[in-house]
mmCIF file of C-alpha atoms and ligand atoms in Angstrom:
data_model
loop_
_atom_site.group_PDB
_atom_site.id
_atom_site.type_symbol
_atom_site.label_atom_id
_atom_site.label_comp_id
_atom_site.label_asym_id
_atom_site.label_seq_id
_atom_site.Cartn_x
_atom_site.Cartn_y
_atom_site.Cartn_z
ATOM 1 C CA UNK Y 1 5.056 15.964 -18.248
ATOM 2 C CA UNK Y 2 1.561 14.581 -17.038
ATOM 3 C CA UNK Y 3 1.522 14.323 -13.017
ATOM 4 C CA UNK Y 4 -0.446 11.742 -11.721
ATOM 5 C CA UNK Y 5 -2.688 13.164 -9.361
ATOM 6 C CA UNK Y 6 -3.040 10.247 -6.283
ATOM 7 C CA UNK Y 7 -5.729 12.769 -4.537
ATOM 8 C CA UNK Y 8 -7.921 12.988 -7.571
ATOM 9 C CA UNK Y 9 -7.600 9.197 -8.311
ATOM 10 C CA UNK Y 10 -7.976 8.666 -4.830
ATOM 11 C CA UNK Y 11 -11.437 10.718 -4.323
ATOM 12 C CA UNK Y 12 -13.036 9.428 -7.582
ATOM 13 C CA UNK Y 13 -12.294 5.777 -6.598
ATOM 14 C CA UNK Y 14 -14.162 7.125 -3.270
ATOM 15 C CA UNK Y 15 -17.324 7.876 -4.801
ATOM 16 C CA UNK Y 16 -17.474 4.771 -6.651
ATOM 17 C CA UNK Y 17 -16.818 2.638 -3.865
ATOM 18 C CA UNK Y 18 -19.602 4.424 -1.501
ATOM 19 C CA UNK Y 19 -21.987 3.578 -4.669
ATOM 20 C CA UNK Y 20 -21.408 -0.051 -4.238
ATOM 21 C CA UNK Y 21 -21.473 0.018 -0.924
ATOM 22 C CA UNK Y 22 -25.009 1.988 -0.796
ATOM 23 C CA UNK Y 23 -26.254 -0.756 -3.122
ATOM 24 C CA UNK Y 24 -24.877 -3.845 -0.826
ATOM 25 C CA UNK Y 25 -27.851 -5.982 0.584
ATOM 26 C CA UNK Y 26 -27.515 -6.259 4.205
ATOM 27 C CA UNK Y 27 -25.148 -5.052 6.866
ATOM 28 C CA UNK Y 28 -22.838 -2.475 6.022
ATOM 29 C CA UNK Y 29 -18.963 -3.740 5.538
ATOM 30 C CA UNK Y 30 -17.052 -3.562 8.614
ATOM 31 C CA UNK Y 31 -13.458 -2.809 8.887
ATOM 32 C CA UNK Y 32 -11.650 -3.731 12.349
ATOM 33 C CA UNK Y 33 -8.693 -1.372 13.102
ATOM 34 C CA UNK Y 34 -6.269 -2.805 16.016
ATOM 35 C CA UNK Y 35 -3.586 0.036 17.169
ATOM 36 C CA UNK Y 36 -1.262 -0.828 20.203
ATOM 37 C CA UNK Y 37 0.514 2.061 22.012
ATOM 38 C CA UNK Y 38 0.585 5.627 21.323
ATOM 39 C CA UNK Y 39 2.727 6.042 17.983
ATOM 40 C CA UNK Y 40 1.811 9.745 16.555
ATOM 41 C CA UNK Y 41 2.473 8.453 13.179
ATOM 42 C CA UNK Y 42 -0.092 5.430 14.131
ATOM 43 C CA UNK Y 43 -2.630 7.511 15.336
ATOM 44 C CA UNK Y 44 -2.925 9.345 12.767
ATOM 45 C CA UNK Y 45 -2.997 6.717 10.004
ATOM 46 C CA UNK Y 46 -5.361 5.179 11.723
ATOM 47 C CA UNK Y 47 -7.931 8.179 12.398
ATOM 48 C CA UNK Y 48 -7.319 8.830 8.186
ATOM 49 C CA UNK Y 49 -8.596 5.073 8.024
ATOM 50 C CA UNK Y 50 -11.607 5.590 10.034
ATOM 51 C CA UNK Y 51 -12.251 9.060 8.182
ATOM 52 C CA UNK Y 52 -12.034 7.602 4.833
ATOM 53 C CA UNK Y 53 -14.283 4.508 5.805
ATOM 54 C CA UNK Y 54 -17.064 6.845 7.401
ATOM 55 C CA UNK Y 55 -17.123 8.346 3.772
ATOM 56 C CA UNK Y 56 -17.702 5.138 2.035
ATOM 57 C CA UNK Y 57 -20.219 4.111 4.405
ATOM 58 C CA UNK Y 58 -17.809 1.231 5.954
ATOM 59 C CA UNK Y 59 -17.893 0.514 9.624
ATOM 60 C CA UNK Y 60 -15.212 0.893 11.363
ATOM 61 C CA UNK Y 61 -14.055 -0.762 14.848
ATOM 62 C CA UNK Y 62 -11.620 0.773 16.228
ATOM 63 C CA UNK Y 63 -9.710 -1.456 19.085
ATOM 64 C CA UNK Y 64 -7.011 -0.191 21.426
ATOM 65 C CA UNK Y 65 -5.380 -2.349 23.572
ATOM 66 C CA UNK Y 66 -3.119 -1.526 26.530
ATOM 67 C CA UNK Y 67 0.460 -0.898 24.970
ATOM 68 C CA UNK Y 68 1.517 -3.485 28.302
ATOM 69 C CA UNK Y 69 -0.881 -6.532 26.169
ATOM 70 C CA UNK Y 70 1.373 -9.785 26.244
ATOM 71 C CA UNK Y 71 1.669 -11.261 22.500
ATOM 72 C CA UNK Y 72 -0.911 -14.632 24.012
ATOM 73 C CA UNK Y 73 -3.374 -11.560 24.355
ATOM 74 C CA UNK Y 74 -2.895 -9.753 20.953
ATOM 75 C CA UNK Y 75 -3.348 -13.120 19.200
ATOM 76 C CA UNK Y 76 -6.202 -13.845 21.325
ATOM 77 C CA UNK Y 77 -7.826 -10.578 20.304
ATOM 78 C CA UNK Y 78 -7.383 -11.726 16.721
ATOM 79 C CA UNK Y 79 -8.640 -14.536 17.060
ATOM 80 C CA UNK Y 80 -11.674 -13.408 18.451
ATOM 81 C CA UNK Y 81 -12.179 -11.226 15.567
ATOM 82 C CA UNK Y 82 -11.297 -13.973 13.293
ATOM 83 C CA UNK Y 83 -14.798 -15.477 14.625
ATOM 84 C CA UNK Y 84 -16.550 -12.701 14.774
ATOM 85 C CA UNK Y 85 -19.193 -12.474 11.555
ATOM 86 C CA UNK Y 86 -19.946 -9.142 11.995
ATOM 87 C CA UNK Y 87 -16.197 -8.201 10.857
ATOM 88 C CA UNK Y 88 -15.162 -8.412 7.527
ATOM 89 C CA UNK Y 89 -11.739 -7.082 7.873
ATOM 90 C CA UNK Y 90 -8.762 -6.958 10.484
ATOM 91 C CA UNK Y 91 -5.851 -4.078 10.476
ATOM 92 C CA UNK Y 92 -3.222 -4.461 12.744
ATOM 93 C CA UNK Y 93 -1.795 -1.640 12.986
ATOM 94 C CA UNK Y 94 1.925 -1.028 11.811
ATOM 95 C CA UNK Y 95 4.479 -0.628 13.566
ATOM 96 C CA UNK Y 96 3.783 -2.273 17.185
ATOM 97 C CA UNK Y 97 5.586 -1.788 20.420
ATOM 98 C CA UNK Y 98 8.236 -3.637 20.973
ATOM 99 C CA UNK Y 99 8.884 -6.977 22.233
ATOM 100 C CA UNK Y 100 5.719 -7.721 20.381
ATOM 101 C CA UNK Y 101 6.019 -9.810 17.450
ATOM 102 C CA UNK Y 102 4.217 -7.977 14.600
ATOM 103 C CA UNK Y 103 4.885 -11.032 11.701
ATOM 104 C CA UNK Y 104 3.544 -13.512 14.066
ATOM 105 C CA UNK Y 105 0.357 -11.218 14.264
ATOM 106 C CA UNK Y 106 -0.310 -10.484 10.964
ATOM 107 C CA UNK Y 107 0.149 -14.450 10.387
ATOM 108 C CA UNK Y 108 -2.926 -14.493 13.033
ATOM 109 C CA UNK Y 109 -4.976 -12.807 11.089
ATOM 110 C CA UNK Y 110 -7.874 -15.158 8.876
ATOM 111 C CA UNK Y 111 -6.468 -15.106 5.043
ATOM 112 C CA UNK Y 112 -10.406 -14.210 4.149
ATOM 113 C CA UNK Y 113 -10.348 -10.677 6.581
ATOM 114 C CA UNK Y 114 -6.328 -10.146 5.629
ATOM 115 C CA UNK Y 115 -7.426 -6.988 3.786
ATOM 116 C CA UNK Y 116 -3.711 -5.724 4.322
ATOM 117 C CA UNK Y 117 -2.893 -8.285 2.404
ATOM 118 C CA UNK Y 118 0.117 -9.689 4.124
ATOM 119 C CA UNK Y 119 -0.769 -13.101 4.549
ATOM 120 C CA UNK Y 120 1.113 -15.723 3.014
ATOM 121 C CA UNK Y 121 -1.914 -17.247 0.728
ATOM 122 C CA UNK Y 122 -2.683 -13.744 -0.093
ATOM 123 C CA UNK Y 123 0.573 -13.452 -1.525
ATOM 124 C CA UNK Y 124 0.525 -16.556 -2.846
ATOM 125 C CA UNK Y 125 -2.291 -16.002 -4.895
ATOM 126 C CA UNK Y 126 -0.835 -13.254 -6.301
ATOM 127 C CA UNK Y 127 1.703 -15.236 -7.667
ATOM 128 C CA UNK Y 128 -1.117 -17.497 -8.823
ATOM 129 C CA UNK Y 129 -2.953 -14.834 -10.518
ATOM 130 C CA UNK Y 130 -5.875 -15.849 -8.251
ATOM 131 C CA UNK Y 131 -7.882 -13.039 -7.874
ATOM 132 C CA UNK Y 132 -9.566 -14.060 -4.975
ATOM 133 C CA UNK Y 133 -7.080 -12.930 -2.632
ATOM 134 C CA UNK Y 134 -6.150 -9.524 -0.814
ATOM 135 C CA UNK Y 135 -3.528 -7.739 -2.755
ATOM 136 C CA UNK Y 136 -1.438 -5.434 -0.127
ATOM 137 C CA UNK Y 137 -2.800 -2.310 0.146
ATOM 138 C CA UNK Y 138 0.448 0.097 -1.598
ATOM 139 C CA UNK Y 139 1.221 -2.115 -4.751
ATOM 140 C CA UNK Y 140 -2.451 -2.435 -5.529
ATOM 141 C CA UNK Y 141 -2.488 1.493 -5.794
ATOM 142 C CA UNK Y 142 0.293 1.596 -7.957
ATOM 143 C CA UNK Y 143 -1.246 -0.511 -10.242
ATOM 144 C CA UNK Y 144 -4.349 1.730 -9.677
ATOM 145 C CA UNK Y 145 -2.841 4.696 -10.508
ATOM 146 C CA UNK Y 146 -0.978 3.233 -13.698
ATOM 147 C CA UNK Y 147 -3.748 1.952 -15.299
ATOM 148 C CA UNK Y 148 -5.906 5.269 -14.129
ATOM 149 C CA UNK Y 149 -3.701 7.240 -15.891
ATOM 150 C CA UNK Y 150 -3.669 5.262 -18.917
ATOM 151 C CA UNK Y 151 -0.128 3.321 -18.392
ATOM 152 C CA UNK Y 152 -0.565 0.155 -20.018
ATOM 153 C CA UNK Y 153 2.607 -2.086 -18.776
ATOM 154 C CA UNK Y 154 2.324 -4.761 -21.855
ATOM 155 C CA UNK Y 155 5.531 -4.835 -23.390
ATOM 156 C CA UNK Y 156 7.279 -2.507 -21.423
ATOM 157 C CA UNK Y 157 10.494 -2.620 -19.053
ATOM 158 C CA UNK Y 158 9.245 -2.101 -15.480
ATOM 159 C CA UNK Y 159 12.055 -1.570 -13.073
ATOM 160 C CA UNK Y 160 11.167 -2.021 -8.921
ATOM 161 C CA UNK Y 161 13.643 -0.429 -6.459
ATOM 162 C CA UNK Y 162 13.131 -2.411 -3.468
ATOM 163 C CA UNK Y 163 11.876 -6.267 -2.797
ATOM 164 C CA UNK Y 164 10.014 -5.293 0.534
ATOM 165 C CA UNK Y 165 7.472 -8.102 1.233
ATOM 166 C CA UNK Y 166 4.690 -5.238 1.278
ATOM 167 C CA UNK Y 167 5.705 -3.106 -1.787
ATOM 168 C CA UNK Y 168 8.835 -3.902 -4.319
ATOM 169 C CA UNK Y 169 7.701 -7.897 -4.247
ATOM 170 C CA UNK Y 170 3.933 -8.036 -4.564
ATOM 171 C CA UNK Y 171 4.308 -4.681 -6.945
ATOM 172 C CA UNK Y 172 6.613 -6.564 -9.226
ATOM 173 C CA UNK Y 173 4.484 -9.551 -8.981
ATOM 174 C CA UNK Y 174 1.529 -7.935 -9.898
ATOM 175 C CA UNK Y 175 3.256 -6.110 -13.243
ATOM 176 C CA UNK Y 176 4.383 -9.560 -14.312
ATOM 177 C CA UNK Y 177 0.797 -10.926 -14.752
ATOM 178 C CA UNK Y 178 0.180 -11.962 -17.728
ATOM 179 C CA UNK Y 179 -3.441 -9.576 -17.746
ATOM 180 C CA UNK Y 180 -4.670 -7.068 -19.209
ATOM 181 C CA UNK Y 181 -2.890 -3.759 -18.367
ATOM 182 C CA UNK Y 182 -0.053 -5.338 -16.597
ATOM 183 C CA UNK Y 183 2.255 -8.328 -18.863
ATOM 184 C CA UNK Y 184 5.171 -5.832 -17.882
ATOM 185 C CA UNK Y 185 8.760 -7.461 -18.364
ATOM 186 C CA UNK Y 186 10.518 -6.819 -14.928
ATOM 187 C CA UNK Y 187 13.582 -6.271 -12.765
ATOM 188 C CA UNK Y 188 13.558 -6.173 -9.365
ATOM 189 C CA UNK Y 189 16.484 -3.989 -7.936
ATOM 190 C CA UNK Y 190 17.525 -4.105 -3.848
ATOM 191 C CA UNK Y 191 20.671 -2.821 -1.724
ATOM 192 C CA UNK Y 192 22.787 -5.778 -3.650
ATOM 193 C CA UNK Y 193 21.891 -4.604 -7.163
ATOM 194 C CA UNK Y 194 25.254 -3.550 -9.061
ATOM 195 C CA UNK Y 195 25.588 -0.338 -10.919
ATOM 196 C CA UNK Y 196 21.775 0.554 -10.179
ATOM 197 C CA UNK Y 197 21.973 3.448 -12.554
ATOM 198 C CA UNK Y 198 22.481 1.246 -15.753
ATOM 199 C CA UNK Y 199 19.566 -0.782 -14.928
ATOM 200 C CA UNK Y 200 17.068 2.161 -13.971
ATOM 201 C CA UNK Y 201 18.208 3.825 -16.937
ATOM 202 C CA UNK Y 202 16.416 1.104 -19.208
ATOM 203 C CA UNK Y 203 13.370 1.370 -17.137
ATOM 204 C CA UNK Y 204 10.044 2.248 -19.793
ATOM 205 C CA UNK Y 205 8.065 2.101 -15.838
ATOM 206 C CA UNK Y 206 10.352 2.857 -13.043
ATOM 207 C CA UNK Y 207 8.629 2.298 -8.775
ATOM 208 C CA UNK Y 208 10.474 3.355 -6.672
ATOM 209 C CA UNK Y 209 10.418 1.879 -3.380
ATOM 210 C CA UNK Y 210 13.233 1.869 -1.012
ATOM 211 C CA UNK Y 211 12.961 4.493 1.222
ATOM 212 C CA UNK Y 212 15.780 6.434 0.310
ATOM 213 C CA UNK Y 213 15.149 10.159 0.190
ATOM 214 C CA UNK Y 214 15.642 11.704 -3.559
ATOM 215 C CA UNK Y 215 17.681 8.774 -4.213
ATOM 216 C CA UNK Y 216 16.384 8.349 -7.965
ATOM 217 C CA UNK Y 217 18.003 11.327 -9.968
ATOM 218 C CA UNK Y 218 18.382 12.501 -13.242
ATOM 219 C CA UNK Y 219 21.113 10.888 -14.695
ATOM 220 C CA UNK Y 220 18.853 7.928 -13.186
ATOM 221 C CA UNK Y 221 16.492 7.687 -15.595
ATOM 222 C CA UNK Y 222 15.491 7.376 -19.537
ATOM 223 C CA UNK Y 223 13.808 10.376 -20.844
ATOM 224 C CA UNK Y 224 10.824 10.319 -21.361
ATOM 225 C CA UNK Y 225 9.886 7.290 -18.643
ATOM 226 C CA UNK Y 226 7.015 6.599 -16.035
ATOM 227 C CA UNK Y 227 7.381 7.138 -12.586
ATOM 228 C CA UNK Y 228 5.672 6.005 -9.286
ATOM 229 C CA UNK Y 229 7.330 7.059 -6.366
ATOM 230 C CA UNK Y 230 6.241 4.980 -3.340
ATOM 231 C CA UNK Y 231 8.747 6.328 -1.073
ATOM 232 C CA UNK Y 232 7.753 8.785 2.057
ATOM 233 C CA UNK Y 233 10.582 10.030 3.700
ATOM 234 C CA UNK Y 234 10.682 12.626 6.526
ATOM 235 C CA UNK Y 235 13.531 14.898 6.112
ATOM 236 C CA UNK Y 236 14.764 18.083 8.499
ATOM 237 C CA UNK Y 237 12.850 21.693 7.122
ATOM 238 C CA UNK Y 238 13.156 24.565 9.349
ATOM 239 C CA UNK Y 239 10.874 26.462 7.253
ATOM 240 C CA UNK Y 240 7.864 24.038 8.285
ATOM 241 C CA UNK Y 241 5.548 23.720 11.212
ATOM 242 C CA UNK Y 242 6.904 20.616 12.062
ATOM 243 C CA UNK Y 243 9.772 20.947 11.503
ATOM 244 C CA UNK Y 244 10.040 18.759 8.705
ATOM 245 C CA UNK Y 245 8.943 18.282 5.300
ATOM 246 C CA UNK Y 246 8.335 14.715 2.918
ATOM 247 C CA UNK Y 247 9.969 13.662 -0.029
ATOM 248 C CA UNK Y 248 9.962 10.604 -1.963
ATOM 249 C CA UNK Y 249 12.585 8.570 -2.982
ATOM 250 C CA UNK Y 250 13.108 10.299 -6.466
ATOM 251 C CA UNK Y 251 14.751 13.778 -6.784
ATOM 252 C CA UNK Y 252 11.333 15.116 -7.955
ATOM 253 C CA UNK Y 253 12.327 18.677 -9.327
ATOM 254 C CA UNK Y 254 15.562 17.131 -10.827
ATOM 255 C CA UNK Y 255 13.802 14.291 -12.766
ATOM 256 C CA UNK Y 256 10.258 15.679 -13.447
ATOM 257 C CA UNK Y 257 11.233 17.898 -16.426
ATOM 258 C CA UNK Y 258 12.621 14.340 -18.082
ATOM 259 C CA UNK Y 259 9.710 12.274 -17.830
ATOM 260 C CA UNK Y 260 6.081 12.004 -19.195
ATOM 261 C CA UNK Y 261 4.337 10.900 -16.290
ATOM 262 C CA UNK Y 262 5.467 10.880 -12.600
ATOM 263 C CA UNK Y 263 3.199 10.857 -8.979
ATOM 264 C CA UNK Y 264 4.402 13.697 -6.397
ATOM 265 C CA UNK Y 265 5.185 12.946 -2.551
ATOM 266 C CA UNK Y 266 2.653 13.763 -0.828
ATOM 267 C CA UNK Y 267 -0.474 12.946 -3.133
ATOM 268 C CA UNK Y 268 0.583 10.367 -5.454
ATOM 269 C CA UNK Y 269 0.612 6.845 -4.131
ATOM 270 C CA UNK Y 270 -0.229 7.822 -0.486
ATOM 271 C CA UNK Y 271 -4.129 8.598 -0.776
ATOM 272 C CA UNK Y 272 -4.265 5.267 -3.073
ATOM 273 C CA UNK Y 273 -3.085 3.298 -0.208
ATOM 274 C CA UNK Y 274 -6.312 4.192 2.386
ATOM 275 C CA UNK Y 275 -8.985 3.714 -0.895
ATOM 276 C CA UNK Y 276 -7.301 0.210 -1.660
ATOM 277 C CA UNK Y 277 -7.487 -1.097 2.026
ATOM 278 C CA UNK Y 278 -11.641 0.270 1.597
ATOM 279 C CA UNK Y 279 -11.955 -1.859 -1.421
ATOM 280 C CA UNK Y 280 -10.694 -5.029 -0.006
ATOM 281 C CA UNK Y 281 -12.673 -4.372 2.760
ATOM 282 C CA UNK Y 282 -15.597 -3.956 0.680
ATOM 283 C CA UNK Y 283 -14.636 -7.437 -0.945
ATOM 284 C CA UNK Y 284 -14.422 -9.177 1.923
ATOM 285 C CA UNK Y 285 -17.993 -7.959 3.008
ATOM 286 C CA UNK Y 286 -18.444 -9.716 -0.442
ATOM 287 C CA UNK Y 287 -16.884 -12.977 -0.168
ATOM 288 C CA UNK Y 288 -18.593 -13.289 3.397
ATOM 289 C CA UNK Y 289 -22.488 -12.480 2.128
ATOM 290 C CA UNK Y 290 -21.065 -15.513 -0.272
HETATM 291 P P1 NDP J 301 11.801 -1.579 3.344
HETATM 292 O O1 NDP J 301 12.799 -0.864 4.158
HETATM 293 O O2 NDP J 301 11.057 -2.725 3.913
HETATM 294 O O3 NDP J 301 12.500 -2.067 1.987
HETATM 295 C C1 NDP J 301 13.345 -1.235 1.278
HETATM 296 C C2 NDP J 301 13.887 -1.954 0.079
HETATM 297 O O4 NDP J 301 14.726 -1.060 -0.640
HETATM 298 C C3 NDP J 301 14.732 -3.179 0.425
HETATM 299 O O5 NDP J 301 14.453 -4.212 -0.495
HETATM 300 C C4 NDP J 301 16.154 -2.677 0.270
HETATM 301 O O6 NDP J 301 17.051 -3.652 -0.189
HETATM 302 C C5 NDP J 301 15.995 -1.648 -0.828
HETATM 303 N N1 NDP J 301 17.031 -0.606 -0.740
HETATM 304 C C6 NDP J 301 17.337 0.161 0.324
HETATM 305 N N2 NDP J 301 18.339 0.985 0.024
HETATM 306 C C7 NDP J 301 18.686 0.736 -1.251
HETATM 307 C C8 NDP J 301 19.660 1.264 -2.120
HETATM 308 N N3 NDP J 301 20.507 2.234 -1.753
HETATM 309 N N4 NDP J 301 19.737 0.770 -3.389
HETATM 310 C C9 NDP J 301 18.894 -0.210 -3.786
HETATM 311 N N5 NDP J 301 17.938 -0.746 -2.988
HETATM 312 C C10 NDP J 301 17.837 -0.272 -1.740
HETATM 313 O O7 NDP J 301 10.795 -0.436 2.843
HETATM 314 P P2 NDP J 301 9.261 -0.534 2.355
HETATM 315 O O8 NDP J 301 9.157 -1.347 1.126
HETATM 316 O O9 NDP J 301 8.404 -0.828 3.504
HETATM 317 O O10 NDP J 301 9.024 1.010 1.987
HETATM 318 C C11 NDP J 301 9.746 1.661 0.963
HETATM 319 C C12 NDP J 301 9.342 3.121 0.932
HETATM 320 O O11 NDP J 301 7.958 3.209 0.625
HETATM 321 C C13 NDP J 301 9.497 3.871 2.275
HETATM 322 O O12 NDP J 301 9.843 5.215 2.005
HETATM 323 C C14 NDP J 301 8.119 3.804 2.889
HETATM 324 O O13 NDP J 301 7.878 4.888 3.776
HETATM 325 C C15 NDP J 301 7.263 3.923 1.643
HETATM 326 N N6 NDP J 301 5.931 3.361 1.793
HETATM 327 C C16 NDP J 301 4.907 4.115 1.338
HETATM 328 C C17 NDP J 301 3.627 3.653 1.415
HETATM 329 C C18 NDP J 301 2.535 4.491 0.857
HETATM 330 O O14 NDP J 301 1.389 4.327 1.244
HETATM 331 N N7 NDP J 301 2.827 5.383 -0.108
HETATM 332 C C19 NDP J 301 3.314 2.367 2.052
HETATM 333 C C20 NDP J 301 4.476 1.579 2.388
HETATM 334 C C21 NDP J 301 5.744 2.093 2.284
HETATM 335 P P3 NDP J 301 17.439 -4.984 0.670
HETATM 336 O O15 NDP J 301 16.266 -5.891 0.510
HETATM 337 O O16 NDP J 301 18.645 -5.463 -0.005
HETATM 338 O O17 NDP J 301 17.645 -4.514 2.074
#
């Protein structure tokens, strides 16, 4: 069994993308992070952002507004930074306070500084195997770390637990292309799916996505399959700090001995996640200079 090592991937892809950036005429890319309210698991997403931005050599501006800001005012602020040519990419920071209404912010945001990836000509394009778009952030790591680790999807059964609009359907999309690397033949599985074990079973490629801890387990899967396990679940661990430890959404220690490669939770798909939302924003600095 190979384990795909996320951190390693991750720091590599790091140094490469500081390179480019060191060799960009002009200003230095600049990322604009938005966090509203207080949210501990926020906070410190958003610091590991700035962190991992200050490596590359990527600006980052970091904007808090008050968590009482009406929705008028958020969308204001975004628009601002929509016209602002000294930003090349907006974050909105997930999840914010309610009542706000986070879809109708992210909507806000310019498609050319969407470096999230959520907007709905990003997606589009993904569909369109336009690649001059902003693929979210999570499913571009996967594909990252598949082809990093020398997964080649042509010809192979790719099964995706989950159809989120930010993981299972641009994921899936993306594996369908017909490219180099991906031409995968997929399913797309979701809380509806019937008899989910017959269809994971046939999985070559199996992403798991649903937020379900240890949900995938042995009797799950084909021997001798590929797994990415998206999934980052919190679950109770007295014999932690925090009281709490994180797991994935497949029964690592159950399934691991079964396959030939598989990413661990933490450090598999996580640390992509931060280096892909650098690289877009290093691509929008691109398209701008344009
Ligand atoms: P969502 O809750 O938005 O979507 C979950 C999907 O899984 C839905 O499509 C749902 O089906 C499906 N699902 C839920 N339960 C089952 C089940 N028992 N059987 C089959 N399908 C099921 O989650 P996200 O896509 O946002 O996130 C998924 C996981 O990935 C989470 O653990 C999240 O923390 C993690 N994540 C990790 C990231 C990273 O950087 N590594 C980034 C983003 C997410 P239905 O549509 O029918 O409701």
């Amino acid at each position: 069994m190979q384990l795909i090592d996320g951190n390693a991937i991750a720091a590599s892809i790091i140094t490469e993308l500081k390179s480019q950036v060191d060799a960009l005429p002009g200003r230095r890319p600049c990322l604009a992070l938005v966090r509203v309210g207080e949210d501990p698991a926020s906070v410190s997403y958003v610091k590991k952002k700035e962190k991992t931005a200050a490596d590359i050599g990527i600006e980052s501006r970091i904007i808090l507004p008050p968590v009482t800001i009406s929705q008028a005012a958020l969308e204001t602020l975004i628009d601002d930074l929509n016209a602002d040519p000294t930003v090349d990419g907006i974050l909105v920071q997930s999840p914010l306070p309610k009542p706000l209404n986070e879809l109708a912010v992210f909507r806000r945001i310019a498609a050319h500084k969407d470096v999230d990836g959520f907007h709905t000509l990003n997606l589009g394009k993904i569909a369109q195997e336009d690649d001059t778009g902003f693929v979210a952030c999570t499913p571009a790591g996967v594909m990252e770390l598949l082809a990093r680790s020398g997964t080649d999807l042509n010809g192979k059964h790719v099964v995706v637990l989950g159809r989120s609009l930010i993981v299972g359907k641009p994921v899936a999309l993306l594996a369908l292309q017909k490219k180099a690397g991906a031409n995968g033949t997929v399913t797309i599985c979701h809380s509806g799916t019937t008899d989910l074990p017959a269809i994971t079973r046939l999985a070559d490629v199996l992403i798991a996505a649903i937020g379900r801890p240890e949900f995938v387990k042995s009797h799950m899967v084909k021997p001798g399959c590929v797994i990415i396990d998206v999934g980052i679940n919190r679950v109770p661990d007295a014999t932690k700090k925090t009281g709490y430890k994180l797991v994935g959404d497949v029964d690592f220690a159950g399934v691991s001995p079964l396959v030939s490669k598989i990413t661990p939770v933490p450090g598999g798909v996580g640390p992509m996640t931060v280096c892909m939302l650098m690289q877009n924003t290093l691509k929008a600095r691109r398209l701008s200079a344009r």
